[in-house]
Tab-separated table of C-alpha atoms and ligand atoms in Angstrom:
chain	number	residue	atom	x	y	z
A	743	MET	CA	105.236	82.567	129.953
A	744	ILE	CA	105.533	86.202	130.967
A	745	GLU	CA	108.508	86.768	133.265
A	746	LEU	CA	108.773	89.771	135.566
A	747	ARG	CA	112.163	91.296	136.444
A	748	SER	CA	113.269	92.477	139.860
A	749	ARG	CA	114.548	96.013	140.371
A	750	ALA	CA	118.050	94.561	140.519
A	751	ASP	CA	117.476	92.770	137.197
A	752	ILE	CA	116.318	96.002	135.585
A	753	GLU	CA	119.397	97.808	136.882
A	754	ALA	CA	121.467	94.967	135.394
A	755	MET	CA	119.747	95.508	132.015
A	756	ARG	CA	120.831	99.146	131.807
A	757	PRO	CA	124.298	98.456	130.304
A	758	ALA	CA	122.775	96.479	127.427
A	759	GLY	CA	120.296	99.291	126.788
A	760	ARG	CA	122.990	101.953	126.895
A	761	PHE	CA	125.207	99.956	124.552
A	762	VAL	CA	122.454	99.415	121.974
A	763	ALA	CA	121.489	103.100	122.147
A	764	GLY	CA	125.122	104.115	121.706
A	765	VAL	CA	125.691	101.872	118.705
A	766	LEU	CA	122.565	103.151	116.942
A	767	SER	CA	123.606	106.748	117.649
A	768	THR	CA	127.086	106.090	116.325
A	769	LEU	CA	125.884	104.321	113.194
A	770	ARG	CA	123.321	107.003	112.483
A	771	ARG	CA	125.982	109.705	112.832
A	772	GLU	CA	128.400	107.822	110.571
A	773	THR	CA	125.879	106.851	107.869
A	774	ALA	CA	125.791	109.057	104.782
A	775	VAL	CA	125.199	108.904	101.050
A	776	GLY	CA	127.654	106.295	99.767
A	777	THR	CA	127.800	104.225	102.970
A	778	ASN	CA	127.650	100.514	102.145
A	779	LEU	CA	125.301	98.334	104.206
A	780	LEU	CA	128.081	95.749	104.642
A	781	ASP	CA	130.280	98.458	106.174
A	782	LEU	CA	127.497	99.308	108.649
A	783	ASP	CA	127.381	95.650	109.671
A	784	ALA	CA	131.176	95.509	109.977
A	785	ARG	CA	131.201	98.667	112.109
A	786	ALA	CA	128.474	97.263	114.393
A	787	HIS	CA	130.456	94.031	114.665
A	788	GLU	CA	133.580	95.983	115.637
A	789	LEU	CA	131.665	97.860	118.369
A	790	ILE	CA	130.263	94.551	119.673
A	791	ARG	CA	133.742	93.047	119.874
A	792	GLU	CA	135.185	96.120	121.615
A	793	ALA	CA	132.439	95.983	124.244
A	794	GLY	CA	132.538	92.226	124.729
A	795	ALA	CA	128.818	92.121	123.890
A	796	GLU	CA	127.074	89.243	122.164
A	797	SER	CA	124.989	89.611	118.997
A	798	CYS	CA	121.414	88.315	119.154
A	799	TYR	CA	121.225	88.196	115.367
A	800	ILE	CA	124.242	86.416	113.974
A	801	ASP	CA	123.100	82.882	114.853
A	802	TYR	CA	119.388	83.723	114.830
A	803	HIS	CA	117.482	81.060	112.919
A	804	PRO	CA	113.722	81.130	113.560
A	805	SER	CA	111.208	79.039	111.668
A	806	PHE	CA	110.591	81.849	109.147
A	807	GLY	CA	114.298	82.373	108.385
A	808	ALA	CA	115.912	80.557	105.483
A	809	SER	CA	119.240	80.123	107.331
A	810	PRO	CA	121.037	81.735	110.298
A	811	PHE	CA	120.974	85.531	109.865
A	812	GLY	CA	124.774	85.748	109.743
A	813	LYS	CA	124.986	89.534	110.342
A	814	VAL	CA	124.780	91.627	113.520
A	815	ILE	CA	122.390	94.382	112.419
A	816	CYS	CA	119.277	94.666	110.286
A	817	THR	CA	119.544	97.289	107.555
A	818	SER	CA	116.200	97.884	105.852
A	819	VAL	CA	116.261	100.450	103.045
A	820	ASN	CA	113.297	102.154	101.338
A	821	ASP	CA	110.669	99.474	100.541
A	822	ALA	CA	112.388	97.117	103.014
A	823	VAL	CA	111.031	97.659	106.513
A	824	LEU	CA	112.017	94.758	108.783
A	825	HIS	CA	114.769	92.123	109.043
A	826	GLY	CA	116.811	93.733	106.264
A	827	LEU	CA	119.800	91.493	105.600
A	828	PRO	CA	122.883	93.680	105.019
A	829	HIS	CA	124.135	93.277	101.453
A	830	ASP	CA	126.469	95.023	99.043
A	831	TYR	CA	124.561	98.268	98.532
A	832	ALA	CA	125.823	101.849	98.808
A	833	LEU	CA	123.160	104.225	100.121
A	834	GLY	CA	121.890	106.801	97.647
A	835	ASP	CA	120.700	110.368	98.185
A	836	GLY	CA	117.293	110.343	99.887
A	837	ASP	CA	117.346	106.676	100.913
A	838	LEU	CA	115.263	105.851	103.993
A	839	VAL	CA	117.245	103.569	106.313
A	840	SER	CA	115.968	101.548	109.249
A	841	LEU	CA	118.558	100.025	111.590
A	842	ASP	CA	117.440	97.351	114.058
A	843	PHE	CA	119.991	96.143	116.592
A	844	ALA	CA	119.873	93.715	119.504
A	845	VAL	CA	122.672	92.397	121.678
A	846	SER	CA	123.216	90.771	125.008
A	847	VAL	CA	125.489	92.443	127.587
A	848	ASP	CA	126.194	90.655	130.869
A	849	GLY	CA	123.521	88.129	129.880
A	850	TRP	CA	120.728	90.674	129.371
A	851	VAL	CA	119.289	91.700	126.001
A	852	ALA	CA	118.328	95.114	124.660
A	853	ASP	CA	116.657	95.682	121.288
A	854	SER	CA	116.073	98.983	119.488
A	855	ALA	CA	115.493	100.389	116.020
A	856	VAL	CA	115.729	103.791	114.387
A	857	SER	CA	114.811	105.131	110.940
A	858	PHE	CA	116.313	108.127	109.164
A	859	VAL	CA	117.036	109.518	105.704
A	860	VAL	CA	120.508	110.011	104.249
A	861	GLY	CA	121.018	113.054	102.066
A	862	THR	CA	118.001	115.047	100.934
A	863	PRO	CA	114.756	113.726	102.474
A	864	ARG	CA	111.370	113.521	100.790
A	865	PRO	CA	108.656	115.138	102.960
A	866	GLN	CA	106.541	111.971	102.886
A	867	ASP	CA	109.470	109.946	104.277
A	868	LEU	CA	109.950	112.378	107.147
A	869	ALA	CA	106.217	112.188	107.903
A	870	LEU	CA	106.330	108.387	107.913
A	871	ILE	CA	109.335	108.295	110.247
A	872	GLU	CA	107.828	110.914	112.514
A	873	THR	CA	104.596	108.915	112.760
A	874	THR	CA	106.393	105.731	113.849
A	875	GLU	CA	108.270	107.791	116.450
A	876	ARG	CA	105.052	109.375	117.708
A	877	ALA	CA	103.397	105.945	117.856
A	878	LEU	CA	106.322	104.653	119.906
A	879	ASP	CA	106.166	107.647	122.258
A	880	ALA	CA	102.393	107.232	122.681
A	881	ALA	CA	102.778	103.512	123.336
A	882	ILE	CA	105.518	104.075	125.916
A	883	ALA	CA	103.359	106.709	127.647
A	884	THR	CA	100.621	104.095	128.145
A	885	ALA	CA	103.054	101.516	129.582
A	886	THR	CA	102.105	102.264	133.160
A	887	LEU	CA	100.677	100.309	136.064
A	888	GLY	CA	96.891	100.187	135.875
A	889	ASN	CA	96.905	99.848	132.073
A	890	ARG	CA	96.755	96.714	129.970
A	891	LEU	CA	98.753	95.410	127.037
A	892	GLY	CA	95.847	96.351	124.757
A	893	ASP	CA	96.301	99.999	125.721
A	894	ILE	CA	99.851	99.934	124.331
A	895	SER	CA	98.669	98.299	121.100
A	896	ALA	CA	95.701	100.635	120.745
A	897	ALA	CA	97.946	103.677	121.174
A	898	ILE	CA	100.101	102.527	118.251
A	899	GLY	CA	97.127	101.831	116.002
A	900	GLU	CA	95.514	105.180	116.767
A	901	VAL	CA	98.610	107.162	115.839
A	902	ALA	CA	98.999	105.147	112.630
A	903	ARG	CA	95.429	105.724	111.507
A	904	ALA	CA	95.540	109.410	112.453
A	905	GLY	CA	98.562	109.677	110.162
A	906	GLY	CA	96.707	107.906	107.337
A	907	TYR	CA	98.626	104.623	107.604
A	908	ARG	CA	97.361	101.068	107.905
A	909	VAL	CA	98.827	98.612	110.405
A	910	ASN	CA	100.209	95.160	109.719
A	911	THR	CA	100.032	93.092	112.911
A	912	ASP	CA	102.085	90.107	111.689
A	913	PHE	CA	105.207	91.405	113.449
A	914	GLY	CA	105.243	93.478	116.611
A	915	GLY	CA	106.887	93.924	119.966
A	916	HIS	CA	107.871	91.246	122.438
A	917	GLY	CA	109.121	90.472	125.896
A	918	VAL	CA	112.866	91.021	126.377
A	919	GLY	CA	115.124	89.406	128.941
A	920	ARG	CA	117.829	86.776	128.801
A	921	VAL	CA	116.795	86.168	125.177
A	922	MET	CA	115.605	88.564	122.481
A	923	HIS	CA	112.071	87.283	121.956
A	924	GLY	CA	109.872	86.350	124.892
A	925	ASP	CA	106.279	86.675	125.966
A	926	PRO	CA	104.181	88.672	125.700
A	927	HIS	CA	103.689	89.506	122.042
A	928	VAL	CA	102.985	93.248	121.784
A	929	PRO	CA	100.806	93.762	118.700
A	930	ASN	CA	100.964	97.066	116.828
A	931	ASP	CA	97.188	97.414	117.009
A	932	GLY	CA	94.553	96.282	119.450
A	933	ARG	CA	91.753	97.163	121.782
A	934	ALA	CA	92.283	99.421	124.769
A	935	GLY	CA	91.452	97.908	128.142
A	936	ARG	CA	92.099	94.337	126.956
A	937	GLY	CA	94.858	91.841	127.555
A	938	PHE	CA	97.535	91.328	130.191
A	939	ALA	CA	97.386	93.796	133.103
A	940	LEU	CA	100.743	95.592	133.099
A	941	ARG	CA	102.901	94.741	136.099
A	942	GLU	CA	106.033	96.158	137.647
A	943	GLY	CA	109.069	94.373	136.183
A	944	LEU	CA	107.611	93.673	132.739
A	945	VAL	CA	110.320	94.405	130.160
A	946	ILE	CA	109.197	94.639	126.542
A	947	ALA	CA	110.325	95.896	123.175
A	948	ILE	CA	107.706	98.127	121.558
A	949	GLU	CA	108.227	98.500	117.812
A	950	PRO	CA	105.761	100.271	115.547
A	951	TRP	CA	106.532	100.024	111.842
A	952	PHE	CA	104.397	101.406	109.059
A	953	LEU	CA	104.420	101.431	105.272
A	954	GLU	CA	103.435	104.491	103.304
A	955	THR	CA	100.556	103.129	101.234
A	956	THR	CA	99.986	99.465	102.127
A	957	ASP	CA	99.906	97.019	105.035
A	958	LYS	CA	101.072	94.077	102.908
A	959	ILE	CA	104.589	92.695	102.894
A	960	TYR	CA	106.544	89.942	101.182
A	961	THR	CA	109.870	88.241	101.852
A	962	ASP	CA	112.790	89.135	99.603
A	963	PRO	CA	114.551	86.231	97.815
A	964	ASP	CA	117.351	86.653	100.424
A	965	GLY	CA	114.990	84.795	102.784
A	966	TRP	CA	114.943	87.556	105.425
A	967	THR	CA	114.255	91.079	104.257
A	968	LEU	CA	110.580	92.055	104.467
A	969	ARG	CA	109.463	94.494	101.778
A	970	SER	CA	106.254	96.382	101.107
A	971	ALA	CA	103.959	94.726	98.572
A	972	ASP	CA	103.544	97.920	96.556
A	973	GLY	CA	107.098	99.263	96.694
A	974	SER	CA	106.200	102.100	99.066
A	975	ARG	CA	108.653	102.912	101.806
A	976	GLY	CA	108.583	101.785	105.420
A	977	ALA	CA	109.846	103.094	108.755
A	978	HIS	CA	110.429	101.400	112.114
A	979	SER	CA	111.005	102.737	115.632
A	980	GLU	CA	111.729	100.529	118.609
A	981	HIS	CA	112.750	100.795	122.243
A	982	THR	CA	113.182	98.292	125.031
A	983	ILE	CA	111.351	99.556	128.103
A	984	ALA	CA	110.783	98.411	131.667
A	985	ILE	CA	107.522	99.039	133.466
A	986	THR	CA	108.301	100.371	136.941
A	987	ALA	CA	106.354	101.882	139.819
A	988	ASP	CA	107.782	105.231	138.711
A	989	GLY	CA	106.527	104.806	135.144
A	990	PRO	CA	108.095	103.454	131.962
A	991	LEU	CA	111.896	103.349	131.886
A	992	VAL	CA	113.326	103.530	128.341
A	993	LEU	CA	116.406	101.338	128.570
A	994	THR	CA	117.534	102.112	124.987
A	995	ASP	CA	116.983	105.876	125.176
A	996	ARG	CA	119.347	107.748	122.829
A	997	ALA	CA	118.260	111.218	123.963
A	998	LEU	CA	121.100	111.721	126.456
A	999	LEU	CA	123.661	110.380	123.990
A	1000	GLU	CA	122.473	112.512	121.078
A	1001	GLY	CA	121.991	115.671	123.229
B	2329	LIG	MG1	114.534	95.008	117.213
């Protein structure tokens, strides 16, 4: 069931959005060659405790997960693109890192992801990251009254194809509210003009992710981390947004925090 949020609800969701944006900004700033993924998780956990927030991940145990996630952030490196389970790995020069983070603050969830390279980037990695960011921006720009869910999906798919990437639609965006995953599903490709007519108060996470040379993935033996079938790298960009009469409101916007 698709739930719509009141203006007061959306105001109440702002602290969660700000917190998630702040943690991703902080972790990005602090991550460098040599940073261990377990230290990133520990740092995120520390920030959660300081804020009195609640992790959406640590007890998360969906049907496709082997066991509860047990960590508070997803760290997907290089050929890993989604649900990366933090493990004992120190980042190397040129590694492409995707951080995906969701918490609840005051009973409201925010969910966001960012990808970046530590050390010296390869041009193709920067292009991949930039394309997921452009797809996210294009999708957010279509999240306006008068449009349909299919317009958001189509915007993502168009940017991917224009960049020469294929789209895997197994995992995509989702409704966000009191829990992390709600209706509607927001596919990363689709047909413009189709689907749910966007309404004021719809709050969704939009999350394009692309792989450099494939659209196939497999699950790592850790039971969580999703990796590209051909070893090529992946990138992931995500924001939680609210559809309002004044246009899309990006609850997890890092722009003000990062200057
Ligand atoms: Mg997420």
